[in-house]
């Protein structure tokens, strides 16, 4: 019920569309009921009495009611789809905005496939829910009520007998709704896993082709695919069974009423026109009654999708508060920094200071906490201890203003699927073409021939080194005061890497550099080096000496 109330509250934003749709519902329902009432007059006065005027008037009136019915159907269909599309657009925007505004750890709680499925597949089901299923719970029940009034008017005793079918319908709603909801949820979860596996194969295609992994991956994919197939098949089974059940009950009721009505006509207590009117109303009520039952089932089955969407919309957002960061004047001071994620201690009591404009290398074993340290300095990860930018503790600083002055680049180079120009403008929307070409030159992007050429890392249009160089080009456009590089040049050859780092150091002589690197040449290019081991700082000093400590601690097998 909570999720249904949430949907209703969201739909209040589109009340003008809903009012027009409700007018269409009223017009369609009244016209449908009017058709069933007019049948008696047409049959008794037009056909049985052989009245030309009665037949003409009845036929034209029926035609008018039919046109009014279809006008109502158009208004209902158009305006419900209008608000459904508008709501889907709104939610897509909210989900994307939530992705950008949420905290680092809350977003990392979802895989790309899971988030994509919720944004696309779940949102489509939600759109169908509010654009189709909810309509069935408004238009069709209204039609049922009016036609039910016609049935009561024609023969109230017989009509009240039909109410015996209501418990059967109620039980079918509960049963089919529960079954479809369970298998819909399983289908969506299997779809997420399928997208995950496809993404894994795409990202690791070369490695997979050279490993004896293909049959194993086939097996994993077949298992997930089989579960998705079974969930979809069971949904189809219960949906088809539900439809067949509804029509069977309807036909059974119609057969009994034909027999009963025929007896009443033979007795003379019911005219043929009244029977025709009753049967018309009964025939017309069957479809909206079935659709009402299906609508209830679909709403019950779709509520898990609403829950999944709400989980994304309820992700924890970063709080925009604190003092404005106007720039680094003195330096960064870290005191007793500790980080624990999912019960695992990543950093343990790390303390150091970095002067403004200093170049500091960070080295250590894999999993030693180097990347986490840089993420803490960006405000991505919660921590214990203190991190000071000048005299202000990081928790007291407005993160948006801090990140406008710093830059973070990891070895997983981020490349937009789009043009080179678009990839550069996200660093500086006001950059001129001349500035963009200069940034490309300083980052050794000699493979770029046009700012408007399409680049896409995922489709293999860029190599790993080219992707890193394009990502590095953004740094020359942003001009950060603090630059955090997390193995951001790992895919470059030694000569290109040396050139790009030299350009960065010369372009930004007053920028504070914190560089995570494994190559000794990068370490030696810095003025100081920190060595981490199992989350603890074991050395802070001269780079050459740091390399000796690094080797003596046996922190890395391959050092070149």
Coordinates of C-alpha atoms in Angstrom, one line a residue:
X1 CA 0.0 0.0 0.0
X2 CA 2.9 2.3 0.8
X3 CA 4.2 2.1 -2.8
X4 CA 0.7 2.6 -4.3
X5 CA 0.3 5.8 -2.2
X6 CA 3.7 7.0 -3.4
X7 CA 2.5 6.5 -7.1
X8 CA -0.8 8.4 -6.4
X9 CA 1.1 11.3 -4.8
X10 CA 3.4 11.6 -7.8
X11 CA 0.4 11.5 -10.2
X12 CA -1.1 14.6 -8.4
X13 CA 1.4 16.7 -10.4
X14 CA -0.5 15.9 -13.6
X15 CA -4.0 16.7 -12.3
X16 CA -4.9 18.7 -15.5
X17 CA -4.1 15.7 -17.7
X18 CA -6.0 13.4 -15.3
X19 CA -9.1 15.6 -15.2
X20 CA -9.3 15.5 -19.0
X21 CA -8.8 11.7 -18.9
X22 CA -11.5 11.4 -16.3
X23 CA -13.9 13.4 -18.5
X24 CA -13.1 10.9 -21.2
X25 CA -13.8 8.0 -18.8
X26 CA -17.2 9.6 -17.8
X27 CA -18.1 10.1 -21.5
X28 CA -17.1 6.6 -22.5
X29 CA -18.8 4.9 -19.5
X30 CA -22.1 6.8 -19.8
X31 CA -22.2 6.2 -23.6
X32 CA -21.6 2.5 -23.1
X33 CA -24.4 2.3 -20.5
X34 CA -26.6 4.3 -22.8
X35 CA -26.1 1.9 -25.7
X36 CA -27.3 -1.0 -23.6
X37 CA -30.4 1.0 -22.6
X38 CA -31.2 2.0 -26.1
X39 CA -31.2 -1.6 -27.3
X40 CA -34.7 -2.2 -25.7
X41 CA -36.3 0.8 -27.5
X42 CA -34.7 -0.2 -30.8
X43 CA -35.9 -3.8 -30.5
X44 CA -39.3 -3.3 -29.0
X45 CA -40.4 -0.1 -30.7
X46 CA -38.4 -0.2 -33.9
X47 CA -38.2 -3.9 -34.9
X48 CA -41.1 -5.7 -33.2
X49 CA -43.6 -2.9 -33.8
X50 CA -42.1 -2.3 -37.2
X51 CA -41.9 1.4 -36.7
X52 CA -39.8 3.2 -39.3
X53 CA -39.4 6.3 -37.1
X54 CA -38.5 4.2 -34.0
X55 CA -36.0 2.2 -36.0
X56 CA -34.4 5.3 -37.6
X57 CA -34.3 7.3 -34.3
X58 CA -32.9 4.3 -32.4
X59 CA -30.2 3.6 -34.9
X60 CA -29.1 7.2 -35.1
X61 CA -29.1 7.6 -31.3
X62 CA -27.0 4.4 -31.0
X63 CA -24.6 5.8 -33.6
X64 CA -24.3 9.0 -31.6
X65 CA -23.6 7.1 -28.4
X66 CA -21.0 5.1 -30.2
X67 CA -19.3 8.2 -31.5
X68 CA -19.4 9.7 -28.0
X69 CA -18.0 6.5 -26.6
X70 CA -15.0 6.6 -29.0
X71 CA -14.4 10.2 -28.3
X72 CA -14.2 9.4 -24.6
X73 CA -11.9 6.5 -25.4
X74 CA -9.6 8.8 -27.3
X75 CA -9.5 11.4 -24.5
X76 CA -8.8 8.7 -21.9
X77 CA -6.1 7.0 -24.0
X78 CA -4.3 10.1 -25.1
X79 CA -4.2 12.0 -21.8
X80 CA -3.3 9.0 -19.7
X81 CA -0.4 8.3 -22.1
X82 CA 0.5 12.0 -22.0
X83 CA 0.9 12.1 -18.2
X84 CA 2.6 8.6 -18.3
X85 CA 5.2 9.8 -20.7
X86 CA 5.7 13.0 -18.8
X87 CA 6.1 11.1 -15.5
X88 CA 8.6 8.7 -17.2
X89 CA 10.6 11.6 -18.5
X90 CA 10.6 13.2 -15.0
X91 CA 11.7 10.0 -13.3
X92 CA 14.5 9.4 -15.8
X93 CA 15.8 12.9 -15.0
X94 CA 15.5 12.3 -11.2
X95 CA 17.3 8.9 -11.4
X96 CA 20.1 10.4 -13.4
X97 CA 20.3 13.4 -11.1
X98 CA 20.4 11.0 -8.1
X99 CA 23.3 9.2 -9.7
X100 CA 25.3 12.4 -9.9
X101 CA 24.3 13.7 -6.5
X102 CA 24.5 10.5 -4.4
X103 CA 27.5 9.7 -2.2
X104 CA 30.3 7.6 -3.6
X105 CA 29.6 4.5 -1.4
X106 CA 25.8 4.5 -2.0
X107 CA 26.3 4.4 -5.8
X108 CA 29.0 1.8 -5.5
X109 CA 26.4 -0.4 -3.8
X110 CA 24.9 -1.0 -7.3
X111 CA 26.5 -2.6 -10.3
X112 CA 26.2 -0.9 -13.7
X113 CA 23.8 -3.6 -14.9
X114 CA 21.6 -3.3 -11.9
X115 CA 21.4 0.5 -12.1
X116 CA 20.8 0.4 -15.9
X117 CA 18.0 -2.2 -15.5
X118 CA 16.3 0.0 -12.9
X119 CA 16.6 3.1 -15.1
X120 CA 15.4 1.5 -18.3
X121 CA 13.5 -1.8 -17.8
X122 CA 11.9 -1.0 -14.4
X123 CA 11.0 2.5 -15.5
X124 CA 9.3 1.1 -18.6
X125 CA 7.2 -1.2 -16.4
X126 CA 6.4 1.7 -14.2
X127 CA 5.3 3.7 -17.2
X128 CA 3.0 0.8 -18.3
X129 CA 1.7 0.7 -14.7
X130 CA 0.5 4.3 -14.6
X131 CA -0.4 4.5 -18.3
X132 CA -2.3 1.3 -18.7
X133 CA -2.9 -0.6 -15.4
X134 CA -4.1 2.4 -13.4
X135 CA -6.4 3.4 -16.2
X136 CA -8.0 0.0 -16.0
X137 CA -8.8 0.7 -12.4
X138 CA -10.5 4.0 -13.2
X139 CA -12.2 3.7 -16.6
X140 CA -13.3 0.0 -16.5
X141 CA -14.7 0.1 -13.0
X142 CA -16.7 3.2 -13.9
X143 CA -18.1 1.4 -16.9
X144 CA -18.8 -1.7 -14.8
X145 CA -20.8 0.3 -12.2
X146 CA -22.9 2.0 -14.8
X147 CA -23.6 -1.2 -16.7
X148 CA -24.3 -2.9 -13.4
X149 CA -26.9 -0.2 -12.8
X150 CA -28.5 -1.1 -16.1
X151 CA -28.6 -4.8 -15.1
X152 CA -30.2 -3.9 -11.8
X153 CA -32.8 -1.8 -13.6
X154 CA -33.7 -4.5 -16.0
X155 CA -33.8 -7.4 -13.5
X156 CA -32.5 -6.7 -10.0
X157 CA -33.1 -10.3 -8.7
X158 CA -31.0 -11.9 -11.4
X159 CA -28.3 -9.2 -11.1
X160 CA -27.9 -9.7 -7.4
X161 CA -27.5 -13.4 -8.1
X162 CA -24.4 -12.5 -10.1
X163 CA -22.8 -11.0 -7.0
X164 CA -22.0 -14.6 -6.0
X165 CA -19.2 -14.4 -8.5
X166 CA -17.4 -11.6 -6.6
X167 CA -15.6 -13.9 -4.1
X168 CA -14.3 -16.0 -7.0
X169 CA -13.0 -12.8 -8.7
X170 CA -11.5 -11.5 -5.5
X171 CA -9.6 -14.8 -4.9
X172 CA -8.4 -14.8 -8.5
X173 CA -7.0 -11.3 -8.1
X174 CA -5.1 -12.2 -4.9
X175 CA -3.7 -15.5 -6.4
X176 CA -2.7 -14.2 -9.9
X177 CA -1.4 -10.9 -8.5
X178 CA 0.9 -12.6 -6.0
X179 CA 2.2 -15.1 -8.6
X180 CA 2.9 -12.6 -11.3
X181 CA 4.6 -10.2 -8.8
X182 CA 6.9 -12.9 -7.6
X183 CA 8.0 -14.0 -11.1
X184 CA 8.2 -10.4 -12.4
X185 CA 10.7 -9.6 -9.6
X186 CA 12.7 -12.8 -10.5
X187 CA 12.6 -11.8 -14.1
X188 CA 14.0 -8.4 -13.4
X189 CA 16.8 -9.8 -11.2
X190 CA 17.8 -12.3 -13.9
X191 CA 17.9 -9.5 -16.5
X192 CA 20.3 -7.6 -14.3
X193 CA 22.6 -10.6 -14.1
X194 CA 22.4 -11.1 -17.8
X195 CA 23.4 -7.5 -18.5
X196 CA 26.3 -7.9 -16.0
X197 CA 27.6 -11.0 -17.8
X198 CA 27.4 -9.3 -21.2
X199 CA 29.3 -6.4 -19.8
X200 CA 31.9 -8.6 -18.3
X201 CA 32.5 -10.4 -21.6
X202 CA 32.6 -7.0 -23.5
X203 CA 35.1 -5.5 -21.1
X204 CA 37.3 -8.5 -20.9
X205 CA 37.0 -9.8 -24.4
X206 CA 40.6 -10.2 -25.2
X207 CA 41.5 -11.9 -21.9
X208 CA 38.5 -14.3 -22.2
X209 CA 39.5 -15.2 -25.8
X210 CA 43.0 -16.3 -24.5
X211 CA 41.8 -18.1 -21.4
X212 CA 40.0 -21.5 -21.1
X213 CA 37.0 -19.6 -19.9
X214 CA 34.5 -19.7 -22.7
X215 CA 32.7 -22.9 -21.7
X216 CA 32.6 -21.8 -18.1
X217 CA 31.1 -18.5 -19.2
X218 CA 28.7 -20.2 -21.5
X219 CA 27.6 -22.3 -18.5
X220 CA 27.1 -19.3 -16.2
X221 CA 25.2 -17.5 -18.9
X222 CA 23.0 -20.5 -19.7
X223 CA 22.1 -20.9 -16.0
X224 CA 21.1 -17.2 -15.7
X225 CA 19.3 -17.3 -19.1
X226 CA 17.4 -20.4 -18.0
X227 CA 16.2 -18.6 -14.8
X228 CA 15.1 -15.6 -16.8
X229 CA 13.3 -17.9 -19.3
X230 CA 11.5 -19.8 -16.5
X231 CA 10.5 -16.6 -14.8
X232 CA 9.2 -15.1 -18.1
X233 CA 7.4 -18.4 -18.9
X234 CA 5.7 -18.5 -15.5
X235 CA 4.6 -14.9 -15.9
X236 CA 3.1 -15.8 -19.3
X237 CA 1.4 -18.9 -17.8
X238 CA -0.3 -17.0 -15.0
X239 CA -1.2 -14.1 -17.3
X240 CA -2.8 -16.5 -19.9
X241 CA -4.4 -18.6 -17.2
X242 CA -5.8 -15.5 -15.6
X243 CA -7.3 -14.3 -18.9
X244 CA -8.8 -17.8 -19.7
X245 CA -10.2 -18.0 -16.2
X246 CA -11.9 -14.6 -16.4
X247 CA -13.5 -15.4 -19.8
X248 CA -14.6 -18.9 -18.7
X249 CA -16.4 -17.4 -15.7
X250 CA -17.9 -14.7 -18.0
X251 CA -19.1 -17.2 -20.6
X252 CA -20.6 -19.5 -17.9
X253 CA -22.5 -16.6 -16.5
X254 CA -23.7 -15.6 -20.0
X255 CA -24.9 -19.1 -20.7
X256 CA -26.9 -19.4 -17.5
X257 CA -28.4 -15.9 -18.1
X258 CA -29.5 -16.8 -21.7
X259 CA -31.3 -19.9 -20.3
X260 CA -32.9 -17.9 -17.5
X261 CA -33.8 -15.0 -19.7
X262 CA -35.3 -17.3 -22.3
X263 CA -37.6 -18.8 -19.7
X264 CA -38.7 -15.3 -18.6
X265 CA -39.6 -14.4 -22.2
X266 CA -41.6 -17.6 -22.6
X267 CA -43.5 -16.8 -19.4
X268 CA -44.2 -13.3 -20.7
X269 CA -42.7 -11.5 -17.7
X270 CA -39.9 -10.1 -19.8
X271 CA -40.0 -8.6 -23.3
X272 CA -37.6 -9.5 -26.0
X273 CA -36.3 -6.0 -26.0
X274 CA -35.6 -6.1 -22.3
X275 CA -33.8 -9.4 -22.7
X276 CA -31.7 -8.0 -25.6
X277 CA -30.9 -4.9 -23.4
X278 CA -29.9 -7.0 -20.5
X279 CA -27.7 -9.3 -22.6
X280 CA -26.2 -6.2 -24.3
X281 CA -25.3 -4.8 -20.9
X282 CA -24.0 -8.2 -19.8
X283 CA -21.9 -8.5 -22.9
X284 CA -20.5 -5.0 -22.6
X285 CA -19.8 -5.4 -18.9
X286 CA -17.7 -8.5 -19.4
X287 CA -14.6 -6.9 -21.0
X288 CA -14.3 -4.0 -18.5
X289 CA -14.9 -6.4 -15.7
X290 CA -12.1 -8.6 -17.0
X291 CA -9.9 -5.6 -17.5
X292 CA -10.6 -4.4 -14.0
X293 CA -9.5 -7.7 -12.6
X294 CA -6.4 -7.7 -14.8
X295 CA -5.7 -4.1 -13.8
X296 CA -5.7 -5.0 -10.1
X297 CA -3.5 -8.0 -10.8
X298 CA -1.1 -5.9 -12.8
X299 CA -0.9 -3.2 -10.1
X300 CA -0.2 -5.8 -7.4
X301 CA 2.4 -7.5 -9.7
X302 CA 4.1 -4.1 -10.5
X303 CA 4.5 -2.8 -7.0
X304 CA 7.9 -4.6 -6.6
X305 CA 9.1 -2.5 -9.6
X306 CA 8.0 0.6 -7.8
X307 CA 9.9 -0.5 -4.7
X308 CA 13.1 -1.0 -6.8
X309 CA 12.7 2.5 -8.3
X310 CA 12.2 4.0 -4.9
X311 CA 15.3 2.4 -3.6
X312 CA 17.3 4.2 -6.3
X313 CA 15.5 7.5 -5.7
X314 CA 16.2 7.1 -1.9
X315 CA 20.0 6.8 -2.3
X316 CA 21.9 8.9 0.2
X317 CA 22.9 12.2 -1.3
X318 CA 25.9 14.2 -0.4
X319 CA 25.0 17.1 1.8
X320 CA 25.7 20.5 0.3
X321 CA 26.8 22.5 3.3
X322 CA 29.9 23.9 4.9
X323 CA 32.3 26.8 4.2
X324 CA 33.3 27.7 0.7
X325 CA 36.7 26.4 -0.4
X326 CA 38.4 29.3 -2.2
X327 CA 41.7 27.7 -2.8
X328 CA 44.7 26.1 -1.1
X329 CA 47.0 28.6 0.5
X330 CA 49.3 26.6 2.8
X331 CA 48.8 22.9 2.4
X332 CA 47.1 19.6 3.4
X333 CA 47.4 18.1 6.8
X334 CA 46.2 14.6 7.5
X335 CA 46.0 13.4 11.2
X336 CA 45.4 9.8 12.3
X337 CA 43.3 9.0 9.2
X338 CA 41.5 5.7 9.4
X339 CA 39.0 4.2 6.9
X340 CA 36.9 1.1 7.3
X341 CA 34.5 -0.2 4.6
X342 CA 32.3 -3.2 5.0
X343 CA 34.1 -4.2 8.2
X344 CA 37.5 -4.1 6.5
X345 CA 40.2 -1.7 7.7
X346 CA 41.6 0.0 4.7
X347 CA 43.6 2.8 6.3
X348 CA 44.9 2.8 9.9
X349 CA 46.1 5.9 11.6
X350 CA 47.8 7.6 8.7
X351 CA 49.3 11.0 9.3
X352 CA 51.3 13.3 7.0
X353 CA 51.4 16.9 5.7
X354 CA 51.8 18.3 2.2
X355 CA 52.8 21.9 1.4
X356 CA 51.1 23.9 -1.3
X357 CA 52.8 23.3 -4.6
X358 CA 54.6 20.1 -3.4
X359 CA 54.8 17.0 -5.6
X360 CA 54.2 13.9 -3.4
X361 CA 54.3 10.3 -4.7
X362 CA 52.3 7.5 -3.0
X363 CA 53.5 3.9 -3.4
X364 CA 52.8 0.6 -1.8
X365 CA 51.4 -2.9 -2.3
X366 CA 48.1 -3.6 -4.1
X367 CA 45.3 -3.2 -1.7
X368 CA 47.4 -1.1 0.6
X369 CA 45.0 1.9 0.7
X370 CA 46.5 4.2 -1.9
X371 CA 43.4 4.7 -3.9
X372 CA 41.3 5.0 -0.8
X373 CA 43.6 7.8 0.5
X374 CA 43.0 9.8 -2.7
X375 CA 39.3 9.3 -2.5
X376 CA 39.2 10.5 1.1
X377 CA 41.0 13.7 0.0
X378 CA 38.3 14.2 -2.6
X379 CA 35.5 13.7 0.0
X380 CA 34.2 10.5 -1.5
X381 CA 34.7 8.2 1.5
X382 CA 33.8 8.6 5.2
X383 CA 36.7 8.5 7.6
X384 CA 37.9 8.8 11.1
X385 CA 40.6 11.3 12.1
X386 CA 41.2 14.7 10.5
X387 CA 41.9 16.0 7.1
X388 CA 42.7 19.7 6.9
X389 CA 42.9 21.9 3.8
X390 CA 44.7 24.8 5.3
X391 CA 42.9 25.5 8.6
X392 CA 39.6 23.9 7.5
X393 CA 38.7 20.3 8.3
X394 CA 37.3 18.5 5.2
X395 CA 34.0 17.7 6.9
X396 CA 33.4 21.5 7.3
X397 CA 34.1 22.3 3.7
X398 CA 31.4 22.5 1.0
X399 CA 32.4 19.6 -1.3
X400 CA 31.2 21.1 -4.5
X401 CA 33.5 24.1 -4.0
X402 CA 36.4 21.8 -3.0
X403 CA 36.0 19.7 -6.1
X404 CA 35.8 22.8 -8.3
X405 CA 39.4 23.5 -7.3
X406 CA 40.8 19.9 -7.4
X407 CA 41.0 17.1 -10.0
X408 CA 41.0 13.4 -9.6
X409 CA 42.0 10.9 -12.3
X410 CA 42.2 7.2 -11.9
X411 CA 43.8 4.5 -14.2
X412 CA 40.2 3.6 -15.3
X413 CA 40.2 6.6 -17.6
X414 CA 36.8 8.0 -18.1
X415 CA 35.8 8.7 -21.7
X416 CA 32.4 9.9 -22.8
X417 CA 30.7 8.1 -25.7
X418 CA 30.7 11.2 -28.0
X419 CA 33.0 13.6 -29.7
X420 CA 36.5 14.7 -28.5
X421 CA 35.0 18.2 -28.1
X422 CA 32.3 16.9 -25.7
X423 CA 35.0 15.0 -23.7
X424 CA 37.0 18.2 -23.2
X425 CA 34.1 20.6 -22.5
X426 CA 33.1 18.6 -19.4
X427 CA 36.3 19.9 -17.8
X428 CA 35.7 23.5 -18.9
X429 CA 32.5 24.4 -20.8
X430 CA 33.9 27.8 -21.8
X431 CA 37.1 26.4 -23.4
X432 CA 37.9 27.8 -26.8
X433 CA 39.0 25.6 -29.7
X434 CA 42.5 26.9 -29.4
X435 CA 42.7 25.9 -25.7
X436 CA 41.3 22.5 -26.5
X437 CA 44.0 21.9 -29.2
X438 CA 46.6 23.1 -26.8
X439 CA 45.4 20.6 -24.1
X440 CA 45.5 17.8 -26.6
X441 CA 49.0 18.7 -27.6
X442 CA 50.2 18.8 -24.0
X443 CA 48.7 15.4 -23.3
X444 CA 50.2 13.9 -26.4
X445 CA 46.9 13.2 -28.1
X446 CA 48.4 13.1 -31.5
X447 CA 45.8 10.6 -32.6
X448 CA 43.1 13.2 -32.6
X449 CA 42.4 14.7 -36.1
X450 CA 39.2 16.6 -35.4
X451 CA 37.5 17.9 -32.3
X452 CA 34.2 16.5 -33.7
X453 CA 35.4 13.0 -34.3
X454 CA 33.6 10.3 -32.4
X455 CA 35.4 8.4 -29.6
X456 CA 34.2 5.5 -27.5
X457 CA 36.4 3.5 -25.3
X458 CA 33.9 0.6 -24.9
X459 CA 33.6 0.0 -28.6
X460 CA 37.3 -0.3 -29.0
X461 CA 37.7 2.9 -30.9
X462 CA 40.4 4.0 -28.4
X463 CA 43.2 2.1 -26.9
X464 CA 43.9 2.2 -23.2
X465 CA 46.8 4.6 -23.7
X466 CA 44.7 6.9 -26.0
X467 CA 41.9 6.9 -23.4
X468 CA 44.2 7.9 -20.7
X469 CA 45.8 10.7 -22.8
X470 CA 42.3 12.1 -23.6
X471 CA 41.4 12.0 -19.9
X472 CA 44.7 13.8 -19.1
X473 CA 43.9 16.5 -21.6
X474 CA 41.0 17.6 -19.4
X475 CA 43.4 18.5 -16.6
X476 CA 45.1 21.2 -18.8
X477 CA 41.6 22.8 -19.3
X478 CA 40.5 22.7 -15.6
X479 CA 43.8 24.0 -14.1
X480 CA 43.3 22.4 -10.7
X481 CA 45.0 23.7 -7.5
X482 CA 45.3 20.1 -6.2
X483 CA 45.8 17.2 -8.6
X484 CA 45.3 13.6 -7.5
X485 CA 46.6 11.0 -10.0
X486 CA 45.8 7.4 -9.3
X487 CA 48.1 5.5 -11.7
X488 CA 46.5 7.8 -14.4
X489 CA 49.5 7.1 -16.8
X490 CA 49.8 3.4 -16.3
X491 CA 48.8 2.6 -19.9
X492 CA 51.3 5.0 -21.4
X493 CA 54.8 4.0 -22.6
X494 CA 57.6 5.4 -20.6
X495 CA 58.6 8.2 -23.0
X496 CA 55.0 9.5 -23.5
X497 CA 54.4 9.2 -19.7
X498 CA 57.5 11.2 -19.0
X499 CA 56.5 13.9 -21.5
X500 CA 52.9 14.3 -20.2
X501 CA 54.0 14.5 -16.5
X502 CA 56.7 17.0 -17.5
X503 CA 54.0 19.1 -19.2
X504 CA 51.8 18.9 -16.2
X505 CA 54.5 19.9 -13.8
X506 CA 55.6 22.9 -16.0
X507 CA 52.0 24.0 -16.8
X508 CA 51.0 24.0 -13.1
X509 CA 54.1 24.9 -11.0
X510 CA 52.0 26.0 -8.1
X511 CA 49.6 23.0 -8.1
X512 CA 49.9 20.4 -5.3
X513 CA 50.4 17.0 -6.9
X514 CA 49.7 13.7 -5.2
X515 CA 50.7 10.9 -7.5
X516 CA 50.0 7.1 -7.0
X517 CA 52.5 5.3 -9.1
X518 CA 54.4 2.1 -9.4
X519 CA 57.0 3.2 -11.9
X520 CA 60.2 4.4 -10.2
X521 CA 60.6 7.1 -12.8
X522 CA 57.4 8.7 -11.6
X523 CA 58.4 8.4 -8.0
X524 CA 61.7 10.1 -8.6
X525 CA 60.0 13.0 -10.5
X526 CA 58.3 13.9 -7.2
X527 CA 59.8 15.8 -4.2
X528 CA 58.6 13.4 -1.6
X529 CA 57.2 9.9 -1.3
X530 CA 54.8 8.1 1.0
X531 CA 55.0 4.3 1.4
X532 CA 51.8 2.4 2.5
X533 CA 51.7 -1.2 3.7
X534 CA 48.5 -2.9 4.8
X535 CA 46.9 0.5 5.3
X536 CA 49.7 1.9 7.5
X537 CA 52.2 4.6 6.6
X538 CA 55.6 3.1 7.0
X539 CA 57.7 5.8 5.3
X540 CA 57.5 9.5 4.5
X541 CA 60.5 11.1 3.0
X542 CA 63.0 11.4 0.0
X543 CA 61.8 9.4 -3.1
X544 CA 65.0 7.5 -3.6
X545 CA 65.0 6.3 0.0
X546 CA 61.3 5.4 -0.3
X547 CA 62.1 3.1 -3.2
X548 CA 64.7 1.3 -1.1
X549 CA 62.1 0.9 1.7
X550 CA 59.5 -0.3 -0.8
X551 CA 61.9 -2.9 -2.2
X552 CA 63.1 -4.0 1.2
X553 CA 59.5 -4.6 2.4
X554 CA 58.9 -6.8 -0.7
X555 CA 55.7 -4.8 -1.5
X556 CA 55.7 -5.4 -5.2
X557 CA 57.1 -8.1 -7.5
X558 CA 57.2 -6.1 -10.7
X559 CA 58.7 -2.7 -10.2
X560 CA 59.3 -1.7 -13.8

